[in-house]
XYZ file of C-alpha atoms in Angstrom:
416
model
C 21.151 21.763 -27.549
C 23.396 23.856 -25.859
C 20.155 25.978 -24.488
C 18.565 22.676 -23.381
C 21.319 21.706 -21.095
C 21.454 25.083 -19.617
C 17.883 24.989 -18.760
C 18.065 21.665 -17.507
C 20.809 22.336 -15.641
C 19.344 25.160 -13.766
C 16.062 23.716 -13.047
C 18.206 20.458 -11.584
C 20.950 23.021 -9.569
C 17.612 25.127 -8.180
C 15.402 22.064 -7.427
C 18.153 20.257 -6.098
C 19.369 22.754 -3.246
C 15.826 23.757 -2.176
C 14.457 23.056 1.481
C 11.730 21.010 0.436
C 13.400 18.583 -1.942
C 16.242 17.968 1.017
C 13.283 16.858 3.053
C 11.487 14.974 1.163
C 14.832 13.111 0.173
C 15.079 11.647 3.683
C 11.331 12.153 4.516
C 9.497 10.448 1.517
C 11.885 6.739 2.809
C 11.112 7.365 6.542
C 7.771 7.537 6.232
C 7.157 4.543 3.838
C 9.618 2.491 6.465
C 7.338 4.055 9.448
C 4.162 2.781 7.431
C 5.674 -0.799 7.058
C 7.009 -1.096 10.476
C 4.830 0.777 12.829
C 2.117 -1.025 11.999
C 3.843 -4.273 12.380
C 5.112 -3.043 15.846
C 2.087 -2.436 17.148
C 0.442 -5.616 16.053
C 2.806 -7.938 18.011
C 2.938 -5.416 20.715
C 1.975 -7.516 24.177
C -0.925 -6.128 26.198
C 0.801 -4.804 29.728
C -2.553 -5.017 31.882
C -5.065 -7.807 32.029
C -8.427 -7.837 30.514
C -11.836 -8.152 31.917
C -13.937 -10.140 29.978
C -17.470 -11.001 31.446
C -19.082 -13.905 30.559
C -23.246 -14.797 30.391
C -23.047 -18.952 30.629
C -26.617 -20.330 30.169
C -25.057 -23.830 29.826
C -23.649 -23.459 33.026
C -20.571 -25.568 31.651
C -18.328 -23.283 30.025
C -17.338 -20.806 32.814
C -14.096 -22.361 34.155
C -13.099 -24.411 31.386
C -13.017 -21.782 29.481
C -11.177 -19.792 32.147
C -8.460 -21.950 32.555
C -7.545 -22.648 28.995
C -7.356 -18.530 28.674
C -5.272 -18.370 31.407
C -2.863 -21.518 30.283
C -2.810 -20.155 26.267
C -2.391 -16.466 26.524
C -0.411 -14.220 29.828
C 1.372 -10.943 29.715
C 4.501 -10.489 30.113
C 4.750 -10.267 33.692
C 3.187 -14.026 34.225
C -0.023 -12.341 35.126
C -3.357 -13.609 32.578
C -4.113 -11.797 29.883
C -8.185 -12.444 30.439
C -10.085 -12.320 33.402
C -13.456 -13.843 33.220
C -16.094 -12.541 35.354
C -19.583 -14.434 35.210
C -22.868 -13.082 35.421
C -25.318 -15.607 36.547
C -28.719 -15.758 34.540
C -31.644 -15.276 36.712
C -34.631 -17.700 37.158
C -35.425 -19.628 33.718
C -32.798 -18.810 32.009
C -33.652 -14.913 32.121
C -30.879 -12.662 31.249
C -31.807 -9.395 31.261
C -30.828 -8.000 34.476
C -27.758 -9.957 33.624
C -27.303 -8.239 30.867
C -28.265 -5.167 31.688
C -26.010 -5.626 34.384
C -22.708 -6.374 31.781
C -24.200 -3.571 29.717
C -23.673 -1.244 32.143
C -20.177 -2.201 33.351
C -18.778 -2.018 29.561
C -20.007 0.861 28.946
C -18.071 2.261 31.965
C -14.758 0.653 30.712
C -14.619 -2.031 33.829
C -15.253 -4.553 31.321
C -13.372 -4.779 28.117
C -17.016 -6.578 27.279
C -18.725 -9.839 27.590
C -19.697 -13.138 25.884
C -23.602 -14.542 26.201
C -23.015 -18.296 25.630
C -26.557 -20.091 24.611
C -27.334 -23.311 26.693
C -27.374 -25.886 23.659
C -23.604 -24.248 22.913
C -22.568 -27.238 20.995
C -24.888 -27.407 18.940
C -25.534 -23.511 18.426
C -22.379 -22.197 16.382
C -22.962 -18.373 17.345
C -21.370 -16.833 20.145
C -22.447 -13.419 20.878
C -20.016 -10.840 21.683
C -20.734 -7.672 23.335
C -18.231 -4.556 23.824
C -17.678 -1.106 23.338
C -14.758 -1.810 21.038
C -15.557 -5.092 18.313
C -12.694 -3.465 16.408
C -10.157 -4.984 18.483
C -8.918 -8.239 16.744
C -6.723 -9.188 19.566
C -9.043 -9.809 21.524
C -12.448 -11.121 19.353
C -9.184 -13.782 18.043
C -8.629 -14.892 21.104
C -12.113 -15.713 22.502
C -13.071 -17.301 19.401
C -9.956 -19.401 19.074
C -10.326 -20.178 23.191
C -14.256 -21.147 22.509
C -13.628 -23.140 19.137
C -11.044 -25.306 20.790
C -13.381 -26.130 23.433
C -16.161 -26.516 22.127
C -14.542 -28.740 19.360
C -12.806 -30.536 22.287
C -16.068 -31.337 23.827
C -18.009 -32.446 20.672
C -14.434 -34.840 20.799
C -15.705 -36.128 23.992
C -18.960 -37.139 22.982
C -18.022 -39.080 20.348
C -15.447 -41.082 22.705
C -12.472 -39.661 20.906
C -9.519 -38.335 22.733
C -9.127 -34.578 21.739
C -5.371 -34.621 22.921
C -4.633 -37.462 20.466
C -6.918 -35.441 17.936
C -5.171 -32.719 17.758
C -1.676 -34.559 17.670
C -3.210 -36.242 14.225
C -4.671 -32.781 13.152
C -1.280 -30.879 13.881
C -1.282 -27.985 11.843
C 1.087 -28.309 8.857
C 3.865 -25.332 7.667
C 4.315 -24.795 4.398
C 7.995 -23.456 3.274
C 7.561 -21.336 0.034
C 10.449 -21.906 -2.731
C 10.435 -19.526 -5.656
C 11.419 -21.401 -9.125
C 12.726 -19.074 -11.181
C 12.838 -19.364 -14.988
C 16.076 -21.035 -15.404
C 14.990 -23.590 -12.523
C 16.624 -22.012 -10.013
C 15.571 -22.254 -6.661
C 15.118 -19.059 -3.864
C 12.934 -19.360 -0.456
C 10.223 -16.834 -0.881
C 7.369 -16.217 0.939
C 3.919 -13.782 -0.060
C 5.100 -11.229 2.357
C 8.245 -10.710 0.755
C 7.469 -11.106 -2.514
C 4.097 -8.661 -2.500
C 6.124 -5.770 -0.710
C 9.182 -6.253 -2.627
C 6.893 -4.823 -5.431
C 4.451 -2.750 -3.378
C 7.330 -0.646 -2.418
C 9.432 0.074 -5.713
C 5.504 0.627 -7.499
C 4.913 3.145 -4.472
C 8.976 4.768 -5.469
C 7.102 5.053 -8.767
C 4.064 6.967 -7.642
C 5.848 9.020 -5.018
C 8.434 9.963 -7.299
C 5.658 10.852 -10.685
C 3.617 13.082 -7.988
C 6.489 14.681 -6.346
C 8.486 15.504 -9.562
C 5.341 15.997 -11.746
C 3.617 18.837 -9.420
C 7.957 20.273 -9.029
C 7.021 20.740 -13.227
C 3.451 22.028 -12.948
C 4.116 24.836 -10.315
C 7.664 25.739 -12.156
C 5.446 26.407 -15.460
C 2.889 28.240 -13.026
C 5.235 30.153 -11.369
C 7.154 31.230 -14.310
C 3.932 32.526 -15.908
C 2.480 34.014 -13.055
C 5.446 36.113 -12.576
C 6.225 36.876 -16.568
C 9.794 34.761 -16.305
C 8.757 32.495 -19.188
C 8.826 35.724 -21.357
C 12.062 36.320 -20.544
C 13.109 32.955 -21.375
C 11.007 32.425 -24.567
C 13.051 35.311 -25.819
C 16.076 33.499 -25.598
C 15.378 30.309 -26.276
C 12.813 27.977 -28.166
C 9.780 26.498 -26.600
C 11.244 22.924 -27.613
C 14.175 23.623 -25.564
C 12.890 25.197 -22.508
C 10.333 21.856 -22.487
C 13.269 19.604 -23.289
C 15.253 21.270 -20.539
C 12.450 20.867 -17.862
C 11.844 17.512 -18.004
C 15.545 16.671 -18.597
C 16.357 18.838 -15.235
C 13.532 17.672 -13.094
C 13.977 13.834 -14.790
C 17.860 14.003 -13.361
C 16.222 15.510 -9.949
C 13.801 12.271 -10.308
C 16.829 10.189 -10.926
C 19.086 11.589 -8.103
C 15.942 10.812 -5.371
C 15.500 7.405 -7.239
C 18.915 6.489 -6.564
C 19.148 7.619 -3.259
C 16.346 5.498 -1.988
C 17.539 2.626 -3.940
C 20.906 2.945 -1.979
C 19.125 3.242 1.076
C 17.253 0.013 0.261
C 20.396 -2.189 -0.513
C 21.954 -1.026 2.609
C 18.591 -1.987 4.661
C 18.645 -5.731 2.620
C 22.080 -5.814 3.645
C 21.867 -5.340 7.117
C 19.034 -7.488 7.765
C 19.869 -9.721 5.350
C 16.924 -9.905 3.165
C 17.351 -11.928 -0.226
C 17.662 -9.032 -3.194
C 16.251 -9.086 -7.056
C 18.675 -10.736 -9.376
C 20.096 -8.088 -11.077
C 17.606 -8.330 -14.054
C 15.048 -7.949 -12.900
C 16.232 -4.754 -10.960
C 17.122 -3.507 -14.420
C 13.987 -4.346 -16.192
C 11.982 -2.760 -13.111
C 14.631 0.600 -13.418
C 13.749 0.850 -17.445
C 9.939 0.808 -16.926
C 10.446 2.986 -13.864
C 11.914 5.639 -16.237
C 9.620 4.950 -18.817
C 6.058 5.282 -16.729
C 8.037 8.561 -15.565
C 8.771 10.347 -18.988
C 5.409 9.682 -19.902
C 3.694 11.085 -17.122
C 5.995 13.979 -17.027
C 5.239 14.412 -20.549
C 1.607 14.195 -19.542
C 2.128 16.926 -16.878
C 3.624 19.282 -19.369
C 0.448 19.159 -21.669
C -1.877 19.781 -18.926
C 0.183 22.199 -17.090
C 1.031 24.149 -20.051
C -2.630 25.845 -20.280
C -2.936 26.679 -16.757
C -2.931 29.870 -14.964
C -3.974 29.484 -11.216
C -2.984 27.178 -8.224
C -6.663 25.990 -8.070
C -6.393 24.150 -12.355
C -2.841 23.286 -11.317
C -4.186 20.958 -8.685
C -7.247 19.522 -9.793
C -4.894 18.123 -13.072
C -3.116 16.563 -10.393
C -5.768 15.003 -8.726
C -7.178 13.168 -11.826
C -3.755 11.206 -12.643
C -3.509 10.909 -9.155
C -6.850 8.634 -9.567
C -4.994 7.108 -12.469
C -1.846 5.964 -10.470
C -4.694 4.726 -7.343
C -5.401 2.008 -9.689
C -2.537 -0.333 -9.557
C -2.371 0.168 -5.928
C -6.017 -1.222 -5.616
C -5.213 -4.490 -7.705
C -2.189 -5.024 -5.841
C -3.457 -8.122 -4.027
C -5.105 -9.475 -7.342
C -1.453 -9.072 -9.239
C 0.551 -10.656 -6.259
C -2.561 -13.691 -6.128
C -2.337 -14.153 -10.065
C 0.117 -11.942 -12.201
C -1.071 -14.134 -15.591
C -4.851 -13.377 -15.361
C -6.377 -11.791 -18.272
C -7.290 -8.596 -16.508
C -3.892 -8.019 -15.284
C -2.296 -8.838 -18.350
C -4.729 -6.882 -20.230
C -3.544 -3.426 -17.838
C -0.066 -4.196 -18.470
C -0.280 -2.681 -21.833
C -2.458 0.416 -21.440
C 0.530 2.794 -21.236
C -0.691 5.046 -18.149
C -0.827 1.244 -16.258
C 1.857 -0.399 -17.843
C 4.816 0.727 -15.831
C 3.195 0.123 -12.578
C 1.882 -3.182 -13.605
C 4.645 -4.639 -15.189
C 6.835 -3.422 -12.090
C 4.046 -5.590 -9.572
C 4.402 -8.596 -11.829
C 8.564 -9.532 -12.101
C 9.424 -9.747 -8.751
C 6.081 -12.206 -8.703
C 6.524 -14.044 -11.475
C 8.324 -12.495 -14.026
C 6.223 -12.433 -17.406
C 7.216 -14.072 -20.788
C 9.734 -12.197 -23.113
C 7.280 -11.415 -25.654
C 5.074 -9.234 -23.355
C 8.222 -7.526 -21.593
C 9.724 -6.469 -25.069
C 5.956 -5.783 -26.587
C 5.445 -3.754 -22.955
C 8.834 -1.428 -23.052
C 8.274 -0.661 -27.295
C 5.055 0.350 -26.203
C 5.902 2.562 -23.930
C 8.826 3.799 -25.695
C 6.304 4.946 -27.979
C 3.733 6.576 -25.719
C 6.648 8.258 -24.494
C 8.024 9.643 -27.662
C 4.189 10.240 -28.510
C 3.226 11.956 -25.857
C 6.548 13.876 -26.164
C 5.205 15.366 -29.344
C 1.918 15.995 -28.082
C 3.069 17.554 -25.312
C 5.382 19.999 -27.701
C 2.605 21.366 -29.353
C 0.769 21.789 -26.296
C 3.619 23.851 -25.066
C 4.754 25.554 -27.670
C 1.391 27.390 -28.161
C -0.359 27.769 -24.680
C 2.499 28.419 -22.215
C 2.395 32.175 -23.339
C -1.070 32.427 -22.780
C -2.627 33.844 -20.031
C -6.619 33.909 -18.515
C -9.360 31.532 -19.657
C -7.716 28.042 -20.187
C -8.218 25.937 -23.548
C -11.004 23.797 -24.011
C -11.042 20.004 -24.392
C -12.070 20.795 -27.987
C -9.479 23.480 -28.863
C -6.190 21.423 -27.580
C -7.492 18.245 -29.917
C -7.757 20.626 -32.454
C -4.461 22.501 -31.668
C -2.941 18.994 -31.278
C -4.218 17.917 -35.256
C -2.897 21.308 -37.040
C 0.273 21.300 -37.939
């Protein structure tokens, strides 16, 4: 035991001082906080010069109408409009091609930000066509189509002698405030947003912490090998204990970074005064984070063991990265319904199971039976997979060139 702790205490003391974990430390939390924010930022971020937007009207009715509800609904900041719309007349018969051709030509030089071709039976046509260098840009596509519904719906009003002020007084649309009901019948105003990144974020903690920690163990074994250390400290201690001390050491760096960003979270709720977990379900989400991480660091030591080059060490990372991809994929289907079969189904396969389960309480938080059936079960893969990855260890991390088969570590794993 004694041994252990040594071990683990120098992997931890080592880890813990180098340049890289420092970094990531304060790195790894800025970036996920850039990703959330910047994004957001940029989104709501007001357009500073105003837009040309040409405009093909075969109707011959929607030019300024449509003009003056774009400049009464959207302007920059200055006061100025946010669209300009320039019309190209059709020709003779409704022709539009040198009209086009004309538009065609001024988008593709930029002087447009690009133009609409509105059909003369518009009302009763529901396509618009839209044509620009950029269609990616939402801001803008949004507006024009919300501009053209509302008057096109407002003339369709007109026809049928209704008034479409009154209209859209009776069609007001409604808000809908969000209240969480907890378990006990509690009450706590919750919205999707909050609730889907709440567990988006500590399931990403999981993954970023697994990945960072787990390839910290892989190139530790592959540097120790590569450079003969791990003779030197076979011959004074057991492979059990330099395993045990490994993942204790690099499980207490996992911890340390765990914590940190956890304190850097409650200080960001704080300040901005976003609602927290109740405090069991932070500790049912902190016993599942520790579980999916012994098991995967156990996994790590059984595939690390074997290797001998930078080249294996990495594509073993790469396949449970592919692994971890999957609960970030769901995401959306876990936040939409945490009960469905499928989802419930993935919350006990134990390489899911952590990440799952950890999506799922701040959503809803599951019965008791599956929580309890969930944590024994990984308890066990963990313990499991512990074993496994002792025999793995004990037997291949002296080895050196051609790396076991597939074959030879089942059978390794079955003897003895």
């Amino acid at each position: 035991m004694k041994k252990t702790v040594a071990v683990a205490r120098w992997e931890y003391t080592e880890k813990i001082k180098s340049k890289a974990f420092l970094i990531s430390l304060f790195l790894t939390p800025a970036i996920m906080i850039a990703a959330s924010v910047i994004p957001a930022l940029l989104a709501s971020r007001a357009d500073t010069e105003s837009k040309t937007i040409g405009i093909i009207d075969l109707s011959g009715q929607v030019v300024q109408p449509l003009a003056r509800l774009l400049e009464q609904r959207y302007r920059l900041p200055n006061g100025q409009p946010n669209y300009l719309l320039r019309s190209f007349p059709p020709g003779t018969g409704g022709d539009v091609t040198a009209a086009k051709h004309l538009a065609d030509s001024l988008t593709v030089a930029e002087s447009l930000e690009g133009y609409l071709i509105i059909r003369k039976d518009y009302l009763r046509d529901t396509v618009v066509n839209y044509r620009s260098k950029n269609v990616g840009n939402i801001r803008v596509t949004e507006s024009l189509r919300s501009a053209l519904r509302e008057l096109i719906v407002s003339e369709k009003l007109k026809e049928q002698g209704l008034d479409p002020v009154r209209v859209g007084d009776l069609t007001r649309p409604l808000e809908l405030k969000t209240i969480k009901l907890t378990k006990s019948g509690q009450e706590e105003e919750s919205g999707f947003g909050q609730v889907f990144f709440t567990a988006y974020i500590f399931m990403m903690m999981m993954f970023i912490l697994i990945m960072t920690s787990g390839q910290m163990l892989v190139r530790s074994m592959l540097e120790e090998k590569s450079n003969r250390v791990v003779e030197v400290l076979m011959s004074s201690c057991s492979a059990g204990d330099l395993m045990a001390g490994k993942i204790i050491g690099l499980s207490g760096l996992g911890i340390t970074q765990l914590l940190f960003w956890v304190v850097i979270g409650i200080v960001v709720t704080v300040k901005f005064s976003i609602p927290m977990l109740p405090v069991p379900a932070m500790v049912l989400i902190l016993c599942y984070l520790i579980l999916g991480y012994l098991l995967y660091a156990a996994i790590f030591v059984a595939l690390g063991s074997p290797v001998s080059t930078e080249q294996e060490a990495q594509q073993i990372t790469s396949y449970l990265v592919m692994i971890l991809i999957i609960p970030i994929v769901l995401a959306f289907s876990v936040a939409e319904n945490p009960n469905s079969t499928l989802i419930k189904v993935m919350s006990y396969i134990p390489l899911l199971s952590p990440s799952f389960m950890i999506m799922r309480i701040p959503n809803q938080m599951p019965p008791v039976s599956e929580i309890i059936a969930t944590l024994v079960l990984g308890a066990g893969s963990v313990v499991v997979m512990m074993w496994i990855a002792g025999k793995i260890f004990r037997t291949t991390i002296l080895s050196y060139g051609k790396r076991p088969s597939l074959g030879e570590l089942v059978a390794l794993i079955r003897s003895s």
